[in-house]
Amino acid sequence: MPVLQAPDDLLNLREELRRREAAFARSTTIITVGAGTCGIAAGAREVLTAFEKSLAKHHIDAVLRTVGCIGFCAKEPLLDIRQGGGGQVFYGNVSPDMVERIVVEHVMKGHVVREWALGRLGADDAPDRSRA
């Protein structure tokens, strides 16, 4: 890490990190599983394990991460998927049995599994070739 000697150095470093993060998000699939207490009680660990296995099986290089409580406990386990810097798609009440279909249809093919999706943010930007 560079030595910061002036306030402008910190501002420049912040901007550089923001540029890197934006470039990373544009080129990567990010799958986030809610793993707060409510998520874990509803099976988030098992869902996470199922994602690890499915992504490895299909040789998919995606970022699989956990966060704490997402805030919609009645729909746990919750997850969101972001691809290529587009919008987020949220899935709720996800079970390990659902993971393979989500990986194949959504992650690999870009088709939202509509019957399991809770909603989307940035829907205009989110990939969904199923509308075509």
XYZ file of N, CA and C in Angstrom:
396
model
N 0.850 -1.173 0.000
C 0.000 0.000 0.000
C 0.890 1.228 0.000
N 0.519 2.229 -0.803
C 1.352 3.427 -0.869
C 1.289 4.230 0.437
N 2.332 4.982 0.671
C 2.379 5.855 1.837
C 1.547 7.097 1.515
N 0.607 7.407 2.387
C -0.261 8.568 2.195
C 0.352 9.746 2.947
N 0.631 10.810 2.205
C 1.297 11.950 2.824
C 0.437 13.203 2.861
N -0.683 13.175 2.133
C -1.536 14.358 2.100
C -2.986 13.899 1.935
N -3.939 14.750 2.303
C -5.356 14.373 2.147
C -5.713 13.982 0.707
N -5.088 14.638 -0.267
C -5.367 14.295 -1.660
C -4.927 12.872 -1.997
N -3.885 12.381 -1.340
C -3.445 11.001 -1.550
C -4.555 10.031 -1.161
N -5.231 10.320 -0.067
C -6.320 9.458 0.385
C -7.487 9.516 -0.599
N -7.809 10.699 -1.072
C -8.888 10.839 -2.052
C -8.562 10.099 -3.343
N -7.328 10.206 -3.796
C -6.914 9.506 -5.019
C -6.965 7.994 -4.839
N -6.546 7.525 -3.677
C -6.591 6.094 -3.393
C -8.032 5.608 -3.372
N -8.912 6.375 -2.756
C -10.330 6.007 -2.715
C -10.906 5.901 -4.119
N -10.616 6.851 -4.964
C -11.128 6.821 -6.342
C -10.580 5.638 -7.125
N -9.320 5.323 -6.929
C -8.718 4.173 -7.598
C -9.392 2.879 -7.148
N -9.645 2.744 -5.861
C -10.325 1.547 -5.352
C -11.752 1.453 -5.878
N -12.432 2.573 -5.994
C -13.785 2.574 -6.572
C -13.759 2.148 -8.032
N -12.778 2.613 -8.789
C -12.654 2.212 -10.208
C -12.401 0.719 -10.319
N -11.513 0.200 -9.476
C -11.217 -1.241 -9.501
C -12.441 -2.063 -9.134
N -13.153 -1.628 -8.094
C -14.350 -2.352 -7.660
C -15.411 -2.352 -8.753
N -15.609 -1.225 -9.425
C -16.593 -1.155 -10.506
C -16.204 -2.059 -11.670
N -14.939 -2.095 -12.021
C -14.472 -2.972 -13.099
C -14.661 -4.434 -12.715
N -14.381 -4.776 -11.470
C -14.568 -6.134 -10.979
C -16.040 -6.533 -11.076
N -16.936 -5.651 -10.635
C -18.368 -5.951 -10.647
C -18.897 -6.115 -12.067
N -18.350 -5.374 -13.022
C -18.803 -5.477 -14.412
C -18.406 -6.794 -15.058
N -17.388 -7.429 -14.553
C -16.869 -8.619 -15.212
C -17.067 -9.900 -14.408
N -17.831 -9.847 -13.341
C -17.908 -10.973 -12.426
C -19.347 -11.265 -12.020
N -19.633 -12.531 -11.767
C -20.896 -12.928 -11.146
C -20.674 -12.956 -9.648
N -21.545 -12.262 -8.923
C -21.456 -12.212 -7.469
C -22.753 -12.778 -6.902
N -22.625 -13.831 -6.108
C -23.766 -14.472 -5.469
C -23.621 -14.237 -3.972
N -24.616 -13.606 -3.382
C -24.581 -13.280 -1.963
C -25.695 -14.024 -1.242
N -25.327 -14.776 -0.220
C -26.285 -15.536 0.579
C -26.390 -14.877 1.954
N -27.618 -14.579 2.359
C -27.844 -14.015 3.688
C -27.605 -15.081 4.743
N -26.663 -14.818 5.635
C -26.296 -15.816 6.650
C -26.296 -15.215 8.040
N -27.313 -14.383 8.315
C -27.515 -13.940 9.679
C -28.123 -15.094 10.466
N -28.448 -14.863 11.707
C -29.013 -15.919 12.546
C -30.260 -16.525 11.910
N -31.136 -15.675 11.377
C -32.375 -16.175 10.782
C -32.078 -16.985 9.516
N -31.111 -16.551 8.721
C -30.743 -17.279 7.514
C -30.138 -18.630 7.825
N -29.254 -18.662 8.806
C -28.629 -19.928 9.202
C -29.694 -20.894 9.721
N -30.624 -20.395 10.533
C -31.691 -21.250 11.065
C -32.574 -21.801 9.953
N -32.709 -21.055 8.862
C -33.554 -21.482 7.748
C -32.807 -22.343 6.733
N -31.484 -22.508 6.896
C -30.743 -23.394 6.007
C -29.729 -22.726 5.101
N -29.292 -21.524 5.427
C -28.342 -20.804 4.574
C -27.024 -21.553 4.400
N -26.550 -22.222 5.424
C -25.278 -22.958 5.291
C -25.399 -24.073 4.260
N -26.515 -24.769 4.275
C -26.733 -25.844 3.302
C -26.857 -25.283 1.885
N -27.497 -24.130 1.753
C -27.605 -23.474 0.447
C -26.221 -23.053 -0.037
N -25.420 -22.509 0.844
C -24.063 -22.107 0.503
C -23.245 -23.307 0.024
N -23.344 -24.409 0.725
C -22.630 -25.631 0.333
C -23.105 -26.122 -1.038
N -24.415 -26.062 -1.279
C -24.951 -26.482 -2.574
C -24.420 -25.588 -3.693
N -24.313 -24.281 -3.450
C -23.734 -23.375 -4.449
C -22.275 -23.714 -4.708
N -21.512 -23.956 -3.652
C -20.098 -24.304 -3.834
C -19.962 -25.526 -4.734
N -20.764 -26.549 -4.489
C -20.705 -27.781 -5.280
C -21.135 -27.542 -6.721
N -22.225 -26.811 -6.925
C -22.737 -26.581 -8.273
C -21.794 -25.715 -9.100
N -21.261 -24.674 -8.496
C -20.316 -23.817 -9.221
C -19.067 -24.594 -9.612
N -18.584 -25.440 -8.712
C -17.408 -26.267 -9.025
C -17.734 -27.267 -10.125
N -18.894 -27.885 -10.042
C -19.323 -28.873 -11.039
C -19.340 -28.280 -12.444
N -19.793 -27.037 -12.558
C -19.917 -26.378 -13.858
C -18.702 -25.509 -14.196
N -17.685 -25.559 -13.354
C -16.447 -24.788 -13.569
C -16.745 -23.298 -13.751
N -17.569 -22.768 -12.866
C -17.954 -21.362 -12.917
C -17.126 -20.594 -11.901
N -16.449 -19.572 -12.380
C -15.635 -18.718 -11.519
C -16.488 -17.533 -11.087
N -17.201 -17.695 -9.978
C -18.065 -16.642 -9.449
C -17.624 -16.338 -8.026
N -17.977 -15.156 -7.565
C -17.724 -14.796 -6.178
C -18.946 -15.239 -5.382
N -18.728 -16.118 -4.434
C -19.783 -16.594 -3.546
C -19.459 -16.053 -2.165
N -20.362 -15.232 -1.639
C -20.068 -14.601 -0.357
C -21.302 -14.634 0.537
N -21.071 -14.393 1.809
C -22.167 -14.316 2.763
C -22.203 -12.922 3.378
N -23.382 -12.560 3.810
C -23.578 -11.322 4.564
C -24.458 -11.660 5.755
N -24.617 -10.729 6.642
C -25.506 -10.930 7.783
C -26.953 -10.854 7.349
N -27.793 -10.487 8.257
C -29.229 -10.430 8.007
C -29.543 -9.439 6.891
N -30.307 -9.887 5.920
C -30.712 -9.024 4.810
C -31.975 -8.254 5.189
N -32.740 -8.755 6.152
C -33.861 -7.995 6.680
C -35.235 -8.503 6.308
N -35.338 -9.617 5.643
C -36.636 -10.158 5.240
C -36.694 -11.596 5.748
N -36.717 -11.733 7.065
C -36.539 -13.031 7.728
C -37.537 -14.085 7.278
N -38.749 -13.688 6.935
C -39.768 -14.654 6.525
C -39.421 -15.333 5.207
N -38.477 -14.777 4.451
C -38.105 -15.340 3.152
C -36.719 -15.962 3.152
N -36.132 -16.167 4.321
C -34.813 -16.793 4.409
C -34.903 -18.264 4.027
N -33.847 -18.813 3.506
C -32.606 -18.198 3.068
C -32.819 -17.314 1.836
N -32.238 -16.130 1.903
C -32.284 -15.151 0.819
C -30.948 -15.122 0.095
N -31.008 -14.809 -1.185
C -29.763 -14.592 -1.914
C -30.012 -13.571 -3.000
N -28.946 -12.942 -3.421
C -29.035 -12.078 -4.588
C -27.896 -12.411 -5.529
N -28.178 -12.210 -6.798
C -27.200 -12.491 -7.842
C -27.027 -11.224 -8.671
N -25.767 -10.855 -8.873
C -25.402 -9.728 -9.746
C -24.473 -10.273 -10.812
N -24.748 -9.903 -12.041
C -23.888 -10.351 -13.136
C -23.506 -9.172 -14.008
N -22.230 -9.093 -14.309
C -21.742 -8.113 -15.254
C -22.083 -6.677 -14.946
N -22.171 -6.338 -13.684
C -22.460 -4.965 -13.319
C -23.905 -4.568 -13.512
N -24.755 -5.511 -13.904
C -26.176 -5.232 -14.084
C -26.892 -5.174 -12.761
N -28.181 -5.295 -12.809
C -28.983 -5.229 -11.603
C -28.854 -6.473 -10.750
N -29.529 -6.417 -9.624
C -29.552 -7.538 -8.695
C -30.875 -8.263 -8.830
N -30.827 -9.575 -8.728
C -32.038 -10.387 -8.673
C -32.029 -11.075 -7.314
N -33.145 -10.972 -6.609
C -33.269 -11.543 -5.275
C -34.144 -12.785 -5.314
N -33.683 -13.836 -4.648
C -34.439 -15.075 -4.509
C -34.683 -15.315 -3.029
N -35.872 -15.844 -2.703
C -36.192 -16.123 -1.320
C -36.627 -17.555 -1.107
N -36.593 -17.969 0.156
C -36.924 -19.333 0.558
C -36.154 -20.343 -0.285
N -34.868 -20.068 -0.470
C -34.029 -20.918 -1.308
C -33.633 -22.171 -0.520
N -33.800 -23.301 -1.169
C -33.380 -24.566 -0.569
C -32.232 -25.124 -1.397
N -31.466 -26.050 -0.848
C -30.373 -26.645 -1.619
C -30.851 -27.290 -2.925
N -32.081 -27.809 -2.933
C -32.630 -28.423 -4.141
C -32.839 -27.418 -5.275
N -32.966 -26.148 -4.964
C -33.208 -25.111 -5.968
C -31.917 -24.605 -6.606
N -30.804 -24.840 -5.970
C -29.539 -24.220 -6.363
C -29.096 -24.614 -7.766
N -29.154 -25.879 -8.111
C -28.685 -26.316 -9.434
C -29.447 -25.600 -10.549
N -30.749 -25.475 -10.415
C -31.538 -24.786 -11.440
C -31.167 -23.304 -11.515
N -30.971 -22.668 -10.358
C -30.575 -21.257 -10.356
C -29.222 -21.095 -11.045
N -28.280 -21.987 -10.767
C -26.960 -21.892 -11.396
C -27.072 -22.078 -12.906
N -27.772 -23.115 -13.345
C -27.857 -23.394 -14.782
C -28.641 -22.316 -15.516
N -29.845 -22.002 -15.030
C -30.690 -21.062 -15.759
C -30.257 -19.609 -15.597
N -29.986 -19.200 -14.367
C -29.681 -17.789 -14.140
C -28.206 -17.480 -14.376
N -27.336 -18.170 -13.656
C -25.912 -17.838 -13.730
C -25.334 -18.170 -15.100
N -25.636 -19.349 -15.624
C -25.032 -19.768 -16.891
C -25.749 -19.186 -18.108
N -27.084 -19.168 -18.091
C -27.846 -18.769 -19.275
C -28.396 -17.349 -19.214
N -28.395 -16.741 -18.029
C -28.888 -15.374 -17.899
C -30.393 -15.249 -17.809
N -31.100 -16.352 -17.551
C -32.554 -16.328 -17.432
C -32.952 -16.335 -15.954
N -33.679 -15.333 -15.532
C -34.159 -15.274 -14.157
C -35.182 -16.394 -13.965
N -35.087 -17.121 -12.868
C -36.074 -18.139 -12.531
C -37.233 -17.391 -11.869
N -38.158 -16.959 -12.693
C -39.189 -16.010 -12.267
C -40.057 -16.508 -11.113
N -40.385 -17.794 -11.085
C -41.284 -18.266 -10.031
C -40.626 -18.260 -8.647
N -39.319 -18.141 -8.606
C -38.617 -18.088 -7.322
C -38.078 -16.700 -7.001
N -38.081 -15.812 -7.973
C -37.513 -14.472 -7.776
C -38.461 -13.611 -6.951
N -37.891 -12.899 -5.986
C -38.672 -11.959 -5.182
C -38.743 -10.598 -5.851
N -37.678 -10.206 -6.516
C -37.652 -8.900 -7.157
C -36.296 -8.603 -7.746
N -36.238 -7.422 -8.362
C -35.017 -6.992 -9.026
C -34.761 -5.530 -8.709
N -33.504 -5.189 -8.611
C -33.071 -3.793 -8.537
C -32.254 -3.538 -9.784
N -32.478 -2.414 -10.416
C -31.757 -2.139 -11.652
C -32.207 -3.069 -12.760
N -33.513 -3.349 -12.808
C -34.049 -4.335 -13.751
C -33.746 -3.983 -15.203
N -33.628 -2.706 -15.520
C -33.340 -2.327 -16.895
C -31.947 -2.782 -17.313
N -31.018 -2.907 -16.351
C -29.659 -3.285 -16.640
C -29.394 -4.772 -16.449
N -30.295 -5.464 -15.716
C -30.038 -6.856 -15.376
C -30.204 -7.747 -16.600
N -29.266 -8.674 -16.814
C -29.405 -9.567 -17.957
C -30.588 -10.496 -17.762
N -31.427 -10.601 -18.755
C -32.538 -11.553 -18.737
C -32.945 -11.787 -20.173
N -32.320 -12.775 -20.771
C -32.605 -13.071 -22.169
C -33.917 -13.803 -22.348
N -34.612 -14.139 -21.238
C -35.864 -14.868 -21.356
C -36.994 -13.982 -21.877
N -36.803 -12.661 -21.880
C -37.827 -11.756 -22.394
C -37.781 -11.644 -23.906
N -36.684 -12.058 -24.475
C -36.508 -11.887 -25.921
C -37.419 -12.789 -26.711
